[in-house]
Amino acid sequence: MSRRDTLAHLFAGGCGGTVGAILTCPLEVVKTRLQSSSITLYISAVQLSTVNGGAMTPVATPGPLNCLKMMLEKEGPRSLFRGLGPNLVGVAPSRAIYFAAYSTTKERMNSMLEPDSIQVHTVSAGMAGFTAITATNPIWLIKTRLQLDARSRGERRMSALQCMRHVYQTDGLRGFYRGMSASYAGISETVIHFVIYESIKRRILETRAATRMDQENETTREASDFMYMMMAAATSKTCATCLAYPHEVVRTRLREEGTKYRSFLQTVSMVFREEGFKALYRGLTTHLVRQIPNTAIMMATYELVIYLLDR
């Protein structure tokens, strides 16, 4: 791959990730709150504040709409964009590194294995995920801490710099890499997603090429191609997310401040034992509602930017 092609994939990946992150930030915050171990206590506290002399009683895990309502009532609309700063700082380099690593590895694997085979897509997606996770984990830890920082209206909120300082003072440099084991486990989701996406994409392009009769509708064809790419990305991401979702919950638990969770397997075991199997899928609905359009937007933007740069 030439230097120009590598830069093109870096730029396209960054653009795609940034657009998707901005449009779906509120859903990201709600999802993170639902995944955390403190969500039940948070909802209980809000409910008790409206009842004089009430006693703490077990409260069922809230749904996405209830969580959203409580956040708006207690913290205000700005709470829905908690962690957006680190997200924007991290999403562009993360996606840029990811897509560049994916494209570079894919090109090299194509020369060693059967071109565009499942093996090529699997190795490429795995290497891309590993590279991006290792490089950007500290940013995502800060984002998660900020999203879990629930404060009432009027209270001064922790900034990203204050959060970084606090993490370093309490846990040192190692603190910035908490949850990385769960992120590495999540590479399986990335691999599944890209294997399905590339398969659907190849079939779409083959079908479109076979049905193309002339060049008169070139603009319409190009626009519709990007819509098909969005559908392919949404379909593949849905399948991958449903299969690999528990790592998301585990990662959030590991990144919580003062958490009792220590490792990936220990967290899976503890959540299952204390809260049941359903807890490992807490926030899945919100995650899908966010991730499907986010992935579709990201992949379509990526394909569009690559197309425009190659013209």
mmCIF file of C-alpha atoms in Angstrom:
data_model
loop_
_atom_site.group_PDB
_atom_site.id
_atom_site.type_symbol
_atom_site.label_atom_id
_atom_site.label_comp_id
_atom_site.label_asym_id
_atom_site.label_seq_id
_atom_site.Cartn_x
_atom_site.Cartn_y
_atom_site.Cartn_z
ATOM 1 C CA MET A 1 0.000 0.000 0.000
ATOM 2 C CA SER A 2 1.384 3.406 -0.966
ATOM 3 C CA ARG A 3 1.876 6.239 1.510
ATOM 4 C CA ARG A 4 -0.994 8.118 -0.122
ATOM 5 C CA ASP A 5 -3.337 5.136 0.243
ATOM 6 C CA THR A 6 -2.409 4.708 3.911
ATOM 7 C CA LEU A 7 -3.097 8.387 4.615
ATOM 8 C CA ALA A 8 -6.382 8.116 2.747
ATOM 9 C CA HIS A 9 -7.529 5.231 4.956
ATOM 10 C CA LEU A 10 -6.381 7.093 8.072
ATOM 11 C CA PHE A 11 -8.353 10.195 7.088
ATOM 12 C CA ALA A 12 -11.433 8.257 6.005
ATOM 13 C CA GLY A 13 -11.492 6.188 9.188
ATOM 14 C CA GLY A 14 -11.155 9.298 11.334
ATOM 15 C CA CYS A 15 -13.976 11.082 9.505
ATOM 16 C CA GLY A 16 -16.287 8.103 9.793
ATOM 17 C CA GLY A 17 -15.664 7.629 13.505
ATOM 18 C CA THR A 18 -16.081 11.317 14.337
ATOM 19 C CA VAL A 19 -19.415 11.713 12.543
ATOM 20 C CA GLY A 20 -20.827 8.590 14.157
ATOM 21 C CA ALA A 21 -19.636 9.538 17.673
ATOM 22 C CA ILE A 22 -21.237 12.995 17.633
ATOM 23 C CA LEU A 23 -24.612 11.795 16.387
ATOM 24 C CA THR A 24 -24.937 8.908 18.835
ATOM 25 C CA CYS A 25 -23.296 10.295 22.012
ATOM 26 C CA PRO A 26 -26.481 10.406 24.194
ATOM 27 C CA LEU A 27 -27.145 6.728 23.560
ATOM 28 C CA GLU A 28 -23.534 5.929 24.428
ATOM 29 C CA VAL A 29 -23.905 7.615 27.831
ATOM 30 C CA VAL A 30 -27.170 5.788 28.627
ATOM 31 C CA LYS A 31 -25.624 2.470 27.606
ATOM 32 C CA THR A 32 -22.603 2.984 29.850
ATOM 33 C CA ARG A 33 -24.809 3.861 32.828
ATOM 34 C CA LEU A 34 -26.885 0.722 32.305
ATOM 35 C CA GLN A 35 -23.772 -1.445 32.134
ATOM 36 C CA SER A 36 -22.328 -0.121 35.395
ATOM 37 C CA SER A 37 -22.733 -1.761 38.790
ATOM 38 C CA SER A 38 -24.025 1.500 40.327
ATOM 39 C CA ILE A 39 -27.106 1.971 38.129
ATOM 40 C CA THR A 40 -29.539 0.343 40.599
ATOM 41 C CA LEU A 41 -28.233 2.414 43.515
ATOM 42 C CA TYR A 42 -28.417 5.542 41.383
ATOM 43 C CA ILE A 43 -32.058 4.977 40.465
ATOM 44 C CA SER A 44 -32.906 4.068 44.072
ATOM 45 C CA ALA A 45 -31.399 7.305 45.345
ATOM 46 C CA VAL A 46 -33.412 9.339 42.854
ATOM 47 C CA GLN A 47 -36.623 7.580 43.806
ATOM 48 C CA LEU A 48 -35.978 7.940 47.547
ATOM 49 C CA SER A 49 -35.341 11.657 47.220
ATOM 50 C CA THR A 50 -39.014 12.110 46.345
ATOM 51 C CA VAL A 51 -40.335 10.062 49.265
ATOM 52 C CA ASN A 52 -40.157 11.440 52.806
ATOM 53 C CA GLY A 53 -39.038 8.869 55.318
ATOM 54 C CA GLY A 54 -38.823 6.167 52.666
ATOM 55 C CA ALA A 55 -36.607 3.160 53.149
ATOM 56 C CA MET A 56 -34.176 1.733 50.645
ATOM 57 C CA THR A 57 -35.855 -1.130 48.801
ATOM 58 C CA PRO A 58 -34.573 -3.327 45.986
ATOM 59 C CA VAL A 59 -35.209 -1.729 42.626
ATOM 60 C CA ALA A 60 -35.334 -3.557 39.328
ATOM 61 C CA THR A 61 -32.756 -2.572 36.758
ATOM 62 C CA PRO A 62 -34.235 0.341 34.788
ATOM 63 C CA GLY A 63 -34.776 0.281 31.066
ATOM 64 C CA PRO A 64 -33.147 2.734 28.656
ATOM 65 C CA LEU A 65 -36.061 5.176 28.711
ATOM 66 C CA ASN A 66 -36.252 5.205 32.518
ATOM 67 C CA CYS A 67 -32.507 5.756 32.749
ATOM 68 C CA LEU A 68 -32.720 8.594 30.218
ATOM 69 C CA LYS A 69 -35.599 10.189 32.137
ATOM 70 C CA MET A 70 -33.753 10.008 35.459
ATOM 71 C CA MET A 71 -30.617 11.511 33.951
ATOM 72 C CA LEU A 72 -32.556 14.430 32.484
ATOM 73 C CA GLU A 73 -34.407 15.069 35.750
ATOM 74 C CA LYS A 74 -31.404 14.789 38.066
ATOM 75 C CA GLU A 75 -28.506 15.994 35.929
ATOM 76 C CA GLY A 76 -29.985 17.958 33.037
ATOM 77 C CA PRO A 77 -29.597 17.670 29.238
ATOM 78 C CA ARG A 78 -25.842 18.290 29.340
ATOM 79 C CA SER A 79 -25.378 14.938 31.065
ATOM 80 C CA LEU A 80 -26.267 13.210 27.798
ATOM 81 C CA PHE A 81 -23.009 14.472 26.308
ATOM 82 C CA ARG A 82 -20.718 13.499 29.180
ATOM 83 C CA GLY A 83 -17.451 12.139 27.828
ATOM 84 C CA LEU A 84 -17.968 13.616 24.369
ATOM 85 C CA GLY A 85 -14.649 15.476 24.579
ATOM 86 C CA PRO A 86 -12.495 12.355 25.098
ATOM 87 C CA ASN A 87 -14.721 10.548 22.616
ATOM 88 C CA LEU A 88 -13.974 13.094 19.906
ATOM 89 C CA VAL A 89 -10.300 13.172 20.857
ATOM 90 C CA GLY A 90 -10.105 9.405 20.704
ATOM 91 C CA VAL A 91 -12.523 8.320 18.005
ATOM 92 C CA ALA A 92 -10.696 9.907 15.084
ATOM 93 C CA PRO A 93 -7.232 8.446 15.859
ATOM 94 C CA SER A 94 -8.784 5.160 17.007
ATOM 95 C CA ARG A 95 -10.785 4.644 13.829
ATOM 96 C CA ALA A 96 -7.973 6.022 11.707
ATOM 97 C CA ILE A 97 -5.469 3.577 13.230
ATOM 98 C CA TYR A 98 -8.024 0.780 12.964
ATOM 99 C CA PHE A 99 -8.853 1.241 9.289
ATOM 100 C CA ALA A 100 -5.239 1.864 8.326
ATOM 101 C CA ALA A 101 -4.122 -1.298 10.144
ATOM 102 C CA TYR A 102 -7.015 -3.263 8.655
ATOM 103 C CA SER A 103 -6.279 -2.157 5.096
ATOM 104 C CA THR A 104 -2.517 -2.663 5.431
ATOM 105 C CA THR A 105 -2.858 -6.119 6.980
ATOM 106 C CA LYS A 106 -5.509 -7.102 4.454
ATOM 107 C CA GLU A 107 -3.254 -6.184 1.530
ATOM 108 C CA ARG A 108 -0.349 -8.181 2.972
ATOM 109 C CA MET A 109 -2.541 -11.195 3.786
ATOM 110 C CA ASN A 110 -3.989 -11.149 0.275
ATOM 111 C CA SER A 111 -0.498 -11.758 -1.071
ATOM 112 C CA MET A 112 0.048 -14.674 1.324
ATOM 113 C CA LEU A 113 -3.379 -16.326 1.445
ATOM 114 C CA GLU A 114 -6.380 -16.644 -0.848
ATOM 115 C CA PRO A 115 -7.346 -13.051 -1.687
ATOM 116 C CA ASP A 116 -10.375 -11.677 0.182
ATOM 117 C CA SER A 117 -10.957 -14.975 1.961
ATOM 118 C CA ILE A 118 -12.445 -15.371 5.430
ATOM 119 C CA GLN A 119 -8.954 -16.036 6.790
ATOM 120 C CA VAL A 120 -7.685 -12.742 5.381
ATOM 121 C CA HIS A 121 -10.589 -10.755 6.851
ATOM 122 C CA THR A 122 -10.256 -12.502 10.216
ATOM 123 C CA VAL A 123 -6.533 -11.798 10.602
ATOM 124 C CA SER A 124 -6.916 -8.232 9.314
ATOM 125 C CA ALA A 125 -9.776 -7.365 11.664
ATOM 126 C CA GLY A 126 -8.019 -8.971 14.626
ATOM 127 C CA MET A 127 -4.756 -7.107 14.031
ATOM 128 C CA ALA A 128 -6.604 -3.830 13.483
ATOM 129 C CA GLY A 129 -8.553 -4.225 16.708
ATOM 130 C CA PHE A 130 -5.453 -5.122 18.732
ATOM 131 C CA THR A 131 -3.511 -2.137 17.384
ATOM 132 C CA ALA A 132 -6.283 0.403 17.987
ATOM 133 C CA ILE A 133 -7.102 -0.891 21.491
ATOM 134 C CA THR A 134 -3.491 -0.845 22.656
ATOM 135 C CA ALA A 135 -2.941 2.695 21.389
ATOM 136 C CA THR A 136 -6.123 4.356 22.670
ATOM 137 C CA ASN A 137 -7.297 2.528 25.831
ATOM 138 C CA PRO A 138 -6.410 5.444 28.193
ATOM 139 C CA ILE A 139 -8.732 7.751 26.259
ATOM 140 C CA TRP A 140 -11.662 5.339 26.532
ATOM 141 C CA LEU A 141 -11.082 4.852 30.255
ATOM 142 C CA ILE A 142 -11.371 8.605 30.816
ATOM 143 C CA LYS A 143 -14.497 8.705 28.652
ATOM 144 C CA THR A 144 -16.137 5.932 30.690
ATOM 145 C CA ARG A 145 -15.250 7.576 34.011
ATOM 146 C CA LEU A 146 -16.779 10.859 32.861
ATOM 147 C CA GLN A 147 -19.935 9.140 31.632
ATOM 148 C CA LEU A 148 -20.348 7.442 35.019
ATOM 149 C CA ASP A 149 -19.790 10.711 36.906
ATOM 150 C CA ALA A 150 -23.413 11.346 37.959
ATOM 151 C CA ARG A 151 -23.857 14.785 39.518
ATOM 152 C CA SER A 152 -26.990 16.813 40.175
ATOM 153 C CA ARG A 153 -27.831 20.022 38.339
ATOM 154 C CA GLY A 154 -25.608 22.875 39.440
ATOM 155 C CA GLU A 155 -22.833 20.680 40.791
ATOM 156 C CA ARG A 156 -19.419 21.261 39.298
ATOM 157 C CA ARG A 157 -18.565 18.438 36.940
ATOM 158 C CA MET A 158 -15.190 16.780 36.664
ATOM 159 C CA SER A 159 -13.225 17.738 33.576
ATOM 160 C CA ALA A 160 -11.200 15.343 31.471
ATOM 161 C CA LEU A 161 -7.918 16.749 32.831
ATOM 162 C CA GLN A 162 -9.124 16.444 36.428
ATOM 163 C CA CYS A 163 -10.178 12.863 35.729
ATOM 164 C CA MET A 164 -6.765 12.049 34.252
ATOM 165 C CA ARG A 165 -5.030 13.523 37.280
ATOM 166 C CA HIS A 166 -7.263 11.566 39.652
ATOM 167 C CA VAL A 167 -6.664 8.273 37.831
ATOM 168 C CA TYR A 168 -2.902 8.797 37.933
ATOM 169 C CA GLN A 169 -2.904 9.745 41.622
ATOM 170 C CA THR A 170 -4.991 6.736 42.678
ATOM 171 C CA ASP A 171 -3.811 3.976 40.315
ATOM 172 C CA GLY A 172 -0.702 5.282 38.565
ATOM 173 C CA LEU A 173 -0.038 4.607 34.888
ATOM 174 C CA ARG A 174 -1.557 1.128 35.179
ATOM 175 C CA GLY A 175 -4.894 2.749 35.959
ATOM 176 C CA PHE A 176 -5.172 4.053 32.406
ATOM 177 C CA TYR A 177 -5.118 0.508 31.058
ATOM 178 C CA ARG A 178 -7.903 -0.973 33.145
ATOM 179 C CA GLY A 179 -10.430 -2.862 31.060
ATOM 180 C CA MET A 180 -7.929 -3.650 28.319
ATOM 181 C CA SER A 181 -8.367 -7.405 28.788
ATOM 182 C CA ALA A 182 -12.092 -7.017 28.085
ATOM 183 C CA SER A 183 -11.287 -4.870 25.066
ATOM 184 C CA TYR A 184 -9.005 -7.575 23.719
ATOM 185 C CA ALA A 185 -11.811 -10.092 24.239
ATOM 186 C CA GLY A 186 -13.994 -7.710 22.243
ATOM 187 C CA ILE A 187 -11.754 -8.191 19.214
ATOM 188 C CA SER A 188 -13.946 -11.219 18.530
ATOM 189 C CA GLU A 189 -16.826 -8.824 17.857
ATOM 190 C CA THR A 190 -14.678 -6.853 15.442
ATOM 191 C CA VAL A 191 -13.594 -10.002 13.612
ATOM 192 C CA ILE A 192 -17.165 -11.296 13.277
ATOM 193 C CA HIS A 193 -18.353 -7.874 12.107
ATOM 194 C CA PHE A 194 -15.769 -7.483 9.357
ATOM 195 C CA VAL A 195 -16.005 -11.064 8.120
ATOM 196 C CA ILE A 196 -19.780 -10.696 7.665
ATOM 197 C CA TYR A 197 -19.451 -7.148 6.307
ATOM 198 C CA GLU A 198 -16.853 -8.042 3.693
ATOM 199 C CA SER A 199 -18.905 -11.062 2.605
ATOM 200 C CA ILE A 200 -22.085 -9.005 2.185
ATOM 201 C CA LYS A 201 -20.163 -6.175 0.529
ATOM 202 C CA ARG A 202 -18.596 -8.531 -2.021
ATOM 203 C CA ARG A 203 -21.977 -10.039 -2.893
ATOM 204 C CA ILE A 204 -23.536 -6.592 -3.242
ATOM 205 C CA LEU A 205 -20.779 -5.349 -5.543
ATOM 206 C CA GLU A 206 -20.951 -8.510 -7.652
ATOM 207 C CA THR A 207 -24.724 -8.207 -7.981
ATOM 208 C CA ARG A 208 -24.553 -4.499 -8.784
ATOM 209 C CA ALA A 209 -21.849 -5.045 -11.412
ATOM 210 C CA ALA A 210 -23.868 -7.791 -13.067
ATOM 211 C CA THR A 211 -27.017 -5.658 -13.314
ATOM 212 C CA ARG A 212 -25.309 -2.517 -14.582
ATOM 213 C CA MET A 213 -26.484 -1.865 -18.128
ATOM 214 C CA ASP A 214 -24.988 1.518 -18.987
ATOM 215 C CA GLN A 215 -23.298 4.610 -17.565
ATOM 216 C CA GLU A 216 -26.249 6.991 -17.790
ATOM 217 C CA ASN A 217 -27.276 6.520 -14.163
ATOM 218 C CA GLU A 218 -23.767 6.601 -12.718
ATOM 219 C CA THR A 219 -24.585 9.170 -9.991
ATOM 220 C CA THR A 220 -27.684 7.298 -8.878
ATOM 221 C CA ARG A 221 -25.771 4.048 -8.859
ATOM 222 C CA GLU A 222 -23.035 5.500 -6.668
ATOM 223 C CA ALA A 223 -25.511 6.923 -4.154
ATOM 224 C CA SER A 224 -27.393 3.644 -3.923
ATOM 225 C CA ASP A 225 -24.130 1.739 -3.504
ATOM 226 C CA PHE A 226 -23.398 3.677 -0.327
ATOM 227 C CA MET A 227 -26.874 2.906 0.993
ATOM 228 C CA TYR A 228 -26.200 -0.784 0.432
ATOM 229 C CA MET A 229 -22.911 -0.412 2.315
ATOM 230 C CA MET A 230 -24.785 1.090 5.263
ATOM 231 C CA MET A 231 -27.230 -1.825 5.257
ATOM 232 C CA ALA A 232 -24.369 -4.311 5.105
ATOM 233 C CA ALA A 233 -22.576 -2.617 8.016
ATOM 234 C CA ALA A 234 -25.756 -2.502 10.126
ATOM 235 C CA THR A 235 -26.501 -6.179 9.503
ATOM 236 C CA SER A 236 -22.987 -7.386 10.255
ATOM 237 C CA LYS A 237 -22.659 -5.245 13.381
ATOM 238 C CA THR A 238 -25.961 -6.504 14.788
ATOM 239 C CA CYS A 239 -24.866 -10.123 14.471
ATOM 240 C CA ALA A 240 -21.435 -9.438 15.958
ATOM 241 C CA THR A 241 -22.762 -7.382 18.871
ATOM 242 C CA CYS A 242 -25.330 -9.945 19.961
ATOM 243 C CA LEU A 243 -22.677 -12.663 20.019
ATOM 244 C CA ALA A 244 -19.939 -10.753 21.831
ATOM 245 C CA TYR A 245 -21.806 -8.202 23.965
ATOM 246 C CA PRO A 246 -20.835 -9.419 27.500
ATOM 247 C CA HIS A 247 -17.328 -8.021 27.056
ATOM 248 C CA GLU A 248 -18.879 -4.534 26.948
ATOM 249 C CA VAL A 249 -20.406 -4.949 30.408
ATOM 250 C CA VAL A 250 -17.184 -6.445 31.778
ATOM 251 C CA ARG A 251 -15.119 -3.595 30.356
ATOM 252 C CA THR A 252 -17.326 -0.943 31.959
ATOM 253 C CA ARG A 253 -17.177 -2.724 35.331
ATOM 254 C CA LEU A 254 -13.383 -2.935 35.179
ATOM 255 C CA ARG A 255 -13.128 0.782 34.425
ATOM 256 C CA GLU A 256 -15.314 1.900 37.337
ATOM 257 C CA GLU A 257 -13.599 3.823 40.112
ATOM 258 C CA GLY A 258 -12.875 1.846 43.277
ATOM 259 C CA THR A 259 -14.281 -1.251 41.676
ATOM 260 C CA LYS A 260 -14.175 -4.729 43.190
ATOM 261 C CA TYR A 261 -13.599 -6.189 39.744
ATOM 262 C CA ARG A 262 -10.030 -7.190 38.991
ATOM 263 C CA SER A 263 -9.809 -9.279 35.811
ATOM 264 C CA PHE A 264 -11.900 -10.348 32.844
ATOM 265 C CA LEU A 265 -12.788 -13.873 33.989
ATOM 266 C CA GLN A 266 -13.228 -12.820 37.626
ATOM 267 C CA THR A 267 -15.658 -10.089 36.549
ATOM 268 C CA VAL A 268 -17.669 -12.429 34.334
ATOM 269 C CA SER A 269 -17.925 -14.911 37.199
ATOM 270 C CA MET A 270 -18.862 -12.283 39.789
ATOM 271 C CA VAL A 271 -21.508 -10.575 37.647
ATOM 272 C CA PHE A 272 -23.057 -13.938 36.755
ATOM 273 C CA ARG A 273 -23.035 -15.115 40.379
ATOM 274 C CA GLU A 274 -24.346 -11.897 41.954
ATOM 275 C CA GLU A 275 -26.710 -10.564 39.282
ATOM 276 C CA GLY A 276 -27.507 -13.448 36.973
ATOM 277 C CA PHE A 277 -26.962 -14.125 33.289
ATOM 278 C CA LYS A 278 -29.144 -11.200 32.183
ATOM 279 C CA ALA A 279 -26.735 -8.728 33.767
ATOM 280 C CA LEU A 280 -24.119 -9.648 31.156
ATOM 281 C CA TYR A 281 -26.488 -8.269 28.518
ATOM 282 C CA ARG A 282 -27.582 -5.172 30.402
ATOM 283 C CA GLY A 283 -27.775 -2.193 28.056
ATOM 284 C CA LEU A 284 -27.824 -4.362 24.924
ATOM 285 C CA THR A 285 -30.958 -2.717 23.528
ATOM 286 C CA THR A 286 -29.485 0.763 23.917
ATOM 287 C CA HIS A 287 -26.180 -0.445 22.503
ATOM 288 C CA LEU A 288 -27.878 -1.825 19.405
ATOM 289 C CA VAL A 289 -29.975 1.306 18.934
ATOM 290 C CA ARG A 290 -26.763 3.330 19.089
ATOM 291 C CA GLN A 291 -24.297 0.989 17.437
ATOM 292 C CA ILE A 292 -26.270 0.057 14.345
ATOM 293 C CA PRO A 293 -26.721 3.626 13.039
ATOM 294 C CA ASN A 294 -23.260 4.562 14.323
ATOM 295 C CA THR A 295 -21.621 1.708 12.421
ATOM 296 C CA ALA A 296 -23.701 2.335 9.336
ATOM 297 C CA ILE A 297 -22.795 6.042 9.354
ATOM 298 C CA MET A 298 -19.140 5.304 10.060
ATOM 299 C CA MET A 299 -18.745 2.685 7.334
ATOM 300 C CA ALA A 300 -20.676 4.693 4.747
ATOM 301 C CA THR A 301 -18.610 7.804 5.537
ATOM 302 C CA TYR A 302 -15.422 5.741 5.294
ATOM 303 C CA GLU A 303 -16.408 4.270 1.917
ATOM 304 C CA LEU A 304 -17.488 7.706 0.650
ATOM 305 C CA VAL A 305 -14.247 9.436 1.674
ATOM 306 C CA ILE A 306 -12.138 6.650 0.139
ATOM 307 C CA TYR A 307 -14.171 6.946 -3.078
ATOM 308 C CA LEU A 308 -13.766 10.735 -3.233
ATOM 309 C CA LEU A 309 -10.016 10.549 -2.556
ATOM 310 C CA ASP A 310 -9.536 7.910 -5.270
ATOM 311 C CA ARG A 311 -11.303 9.933 -7.986
#
